[in-house]
XYZ file of N, CA and C in Angstrom:
201
model
N -8.112 -13.186 -15.045
C -6.852 -13.759 -14.647
C -7.007 -14.508 -13.321
N -7.818 -13.926 -12.435
C -8.032 -14.572 -11.140
C -8.729 -15.922 -11.304
N -9.595 -16.023 -12.294
C -10.288 -17.289 -12.548
C -9.283 -18.359 -12.952
N -8.335 -17.977 -13.810
C -7.304 -18.928 -14.224
C -6.449 -19.356 -13.042
N -6.083 -18.394 -12.198
C -5.261 -18.720 -11.039
C -6.003 -19.641 -10.075
N -7.271 -19.363 -9.847
C -8.024 -20.217 -8.927
C -8.185 -21.619 -9.499
N -8.349 -21.709 -10.817
C -8.417 -23.028 -11.453
C -7.113 -23.788 -11.313
N -5.993 -23.085 -11.486
C -4.678 -23.715 -11.317
C -4.500 -24.201 -9.879
N -4.886 -23.360 -8.927
C -4.755 -23.755 -7.524
C -5.628 -24.962 -7.204
N -6.820 -24.986 -7.781
C -7.721 -26.116 -7.552
C -7.108 -27.409 -8.077
N -6.560 -27.366 -9.296
C -5.945 -28.585 -9.847
C -4.740 -29.001 -9.019
N -4.036 -28.025 -8.443
C -2.896 -28.359 -7.587
C -3.328 -29.020 -6.297
N -4.384 -28.503 -5.680
C -4.846 -29.092 -4.422
C -5.482 -30.459 -4.637
N -5.995 -30.691 -5.832
C -6.572 -32.001 -6.141
C -5.499 -33.001 -6.548
N -4.271 -32.540 -6.661
C -3.170 -33.437 -7.002
C -3.072 -33.773 -8.477
N -3.794 -33.056 -9.325
C -3.752 -33.337 -10.762
C -2.540 -32.727 -11.438
N -1.843 -31.868 -10.726
C -0.656 -31.218 -11.275
C 0.389 -31.157 -10.164
N 1.649 -31.346 -10.535
C 2.721 -31.305 -9.550
C 2.980 -29.890 -9.057
N 3.604 -29.808 -7.897
C 3.869 -28.507 -7.289
C 4.744 -27.654 -8.200
N 5.801 -28.232 -8.743
C 6.704 -27.464 -9.608
C 5.961 -26.923 -10.830
N 5.138 -27.774 -11.454
C 4.358 -27.323 -12.615
C 3.351 -26.247 -12.214
N 2.747 -26.413 -11.058
C 1.781 -25.430 -10.570
C 2.451 -24.071 -10.381
N 3.613 -24.070 -9.756
C 4.342 -22.814 -9.542
C 4.723 -22.194 -10.878
N 5.185 -23.018 -11.822
C 5.539 -22.502 -13.152
C 4.333 -21.865 -13.838
N 3.180 -22.522 -13.759
C 1.966 -21.989 -14.390
C 1.540 -20.676 -13.736
N 1.589 -20.635 -12.407
C 1.201 -19.410 -11.702
C 2.168 -18.271 -12.009
N 3.464 -18.588 -12.103
C 4.447 -17.562 -12.480
C 4.180 -17.042 -13.884
N 3.851 -17.942 -14.795
C 3.548 -17.534 -16.169
C 2.325 -16.629 -16.205
N 1.284 -16.996 -15.477
C 0.085 -16.154 -15.417
C 0.404 -14.782 -14.831
N 1.250 -14.756 -13.816
C 1.636 -13.487 -13.213
C 2.413 -12.625 -14.205
N 3.310 -13.245 -14.964
C 4.073 -12.505 -15.977
C 3.161 -11.949 -17.064
N 2.182 -12.733 -17.480
C 1.234 -12.276 -18.503
C 0.421 -11.095 -17.983
N -0.002 -11.179 -16.730
C -0.767 -10.080 -16.123
C 0.066 -8.804 -16.088
N 1.320 -8.919 -15.638
C 2.186 -7.735 -15.580
C 2.451 -7.177 -16.972
N 2.649 -8.055 -17.942
C 2.878 -7.613 -19.318
C 1.678 -6.825 -19.839
N 0.483 -7.332 -19.576
C -0.728 -6.636 -20.020
C -0.870 -5.283 -19.328
N -0.561 -5.229 -18.035
C -0.639 -3.955 -17.311
C 0.360 -2.946 -17.869
N 1.581 -3.404 -18.161
C 2.601 -2.505 -18.698
C 2.248 -2.044 -20.108
N 1.667 -2.927 -20.909
C 1.253 -2.539 -22.263
C 0.147 -1.490 -22.196
N -0.782 -1.671 -21.275
C -1.856 -0.693 -21.096
C -1.287 0.656 -20.662
N -0.358 0.628 -19.721
C 0.259 1.866 -19.241
C 1.022 2.559 -20.370
N 1.755 1.794 -21.161
C 2.500 2.371 -22.283
C 1.554 2.989 -23.304
N 0.445 2.328 -23.572
C -0.525 2.856 -24.534
C -1.106 4.177 -24.039
N -1.373 4.263 -22.737
C -1.894 5.516 -22.185
C -0.868 6.634 -22.295
N 0.391 6.338 -22.004
C 1.446 7.358 -22.124
C 1.616 7.801 -23.569
N 1.578 6.864 -24.504
C 1.718 7.225 -25.911
C 0.562 8.103 -26.370
N -0.621 7.837 -25.862
C -1.773 8.671 -26.194
C -1.564 10.091 -25.684
N -1.055 10.202 -24.472
C -0.787 11.527 -23.902
C 0.272 12.242 -24.727
N 1.344 11.528 -25.075
C 2.421 12.147 -25.852
C 1.959 12.569 -27.238
N 1.048 11.825 -27.823
C 0.585 12.167 -29.169
C -0.261 13.440 -29.169
N -0.728 13.856 -27.998
C -1.487 15.100 -27.894
C -0.592 16.334 -27.967
N 0.708 16.161 -27.723
C 1.640 17.289 -27.774
C 2.094 17.515 -29.205
N 2.293 18.788 -29.588
C 2.762 19.053 -30.958
C 4.181 18.524 -31.145
N 4.478 18.131 -32.365
C 5.811 17.616 -32.665
C 6.828 18.733 -32.491
N 7.962 18.375 -31.942
C 9.015 19.368 -31.742
C 9.940 19.357 -32.946
N 10.487 20.527 -33.252
C 11.472 20.603 -34.323
C 12.732 19.880 -33.872
N 13.385 19.178 -34.782
C 14.618 18.496 -34.396
C 15.688 19.515 -34.005
N 16.580 19.097 -33.152
C 17.675 19.969 -32.731
C 18.612 20.159 -33.913
N 18.905 21.413 -34.266
C 19.800 21.625 -35.409
C 21.208 21.133 -35.087
N 21.841 20.551 -36.086
C 23.202 20.068 -35.894
C 24.138 21.259 -35.848
N 25.095 21.186 -34.932
C 26.069 22.263 -34.830
C 27.139 22.088 -35.896
N 27.634 23.196 -36.354
C 28.728 23.177 -37.317
C 29.970 22.671 -36.591
N 30.675 21.744 -37.183
C 31.858 21.164 -36.563
C 32.893 22.232 -36.238
N 32.951 23.297 -37.025
C 33.928 24.366 -36.781
C 33.599 25.160 -35.527
N 32.351 25.210 -35.146
C 31.975 26.002 -33.977
C 32.442 25.354 -32.681
N 32.762 24.057 -32.730
C 33.219 23.358 -31.538
C 34.693 23.597 -31.278
N 35.420 24.090 -32.273
C 36.867 24.282 -32.114
C 37.188 25.519 -31.336
């Protein structure tokens, strides 16, 4: 990801891309990086959760017992 960012910055300093486009591209790269980090974190949590035995569902209460 850093290679892509440095390439974007280089094209910006060389004037091959406008400032607004450069900022948009860098923001997009940052969003992609965060998305990948969050997906990795979610996958790790799901792996941990899958190690726990399944819990029995909570039994439904009889409607009469609430009265």
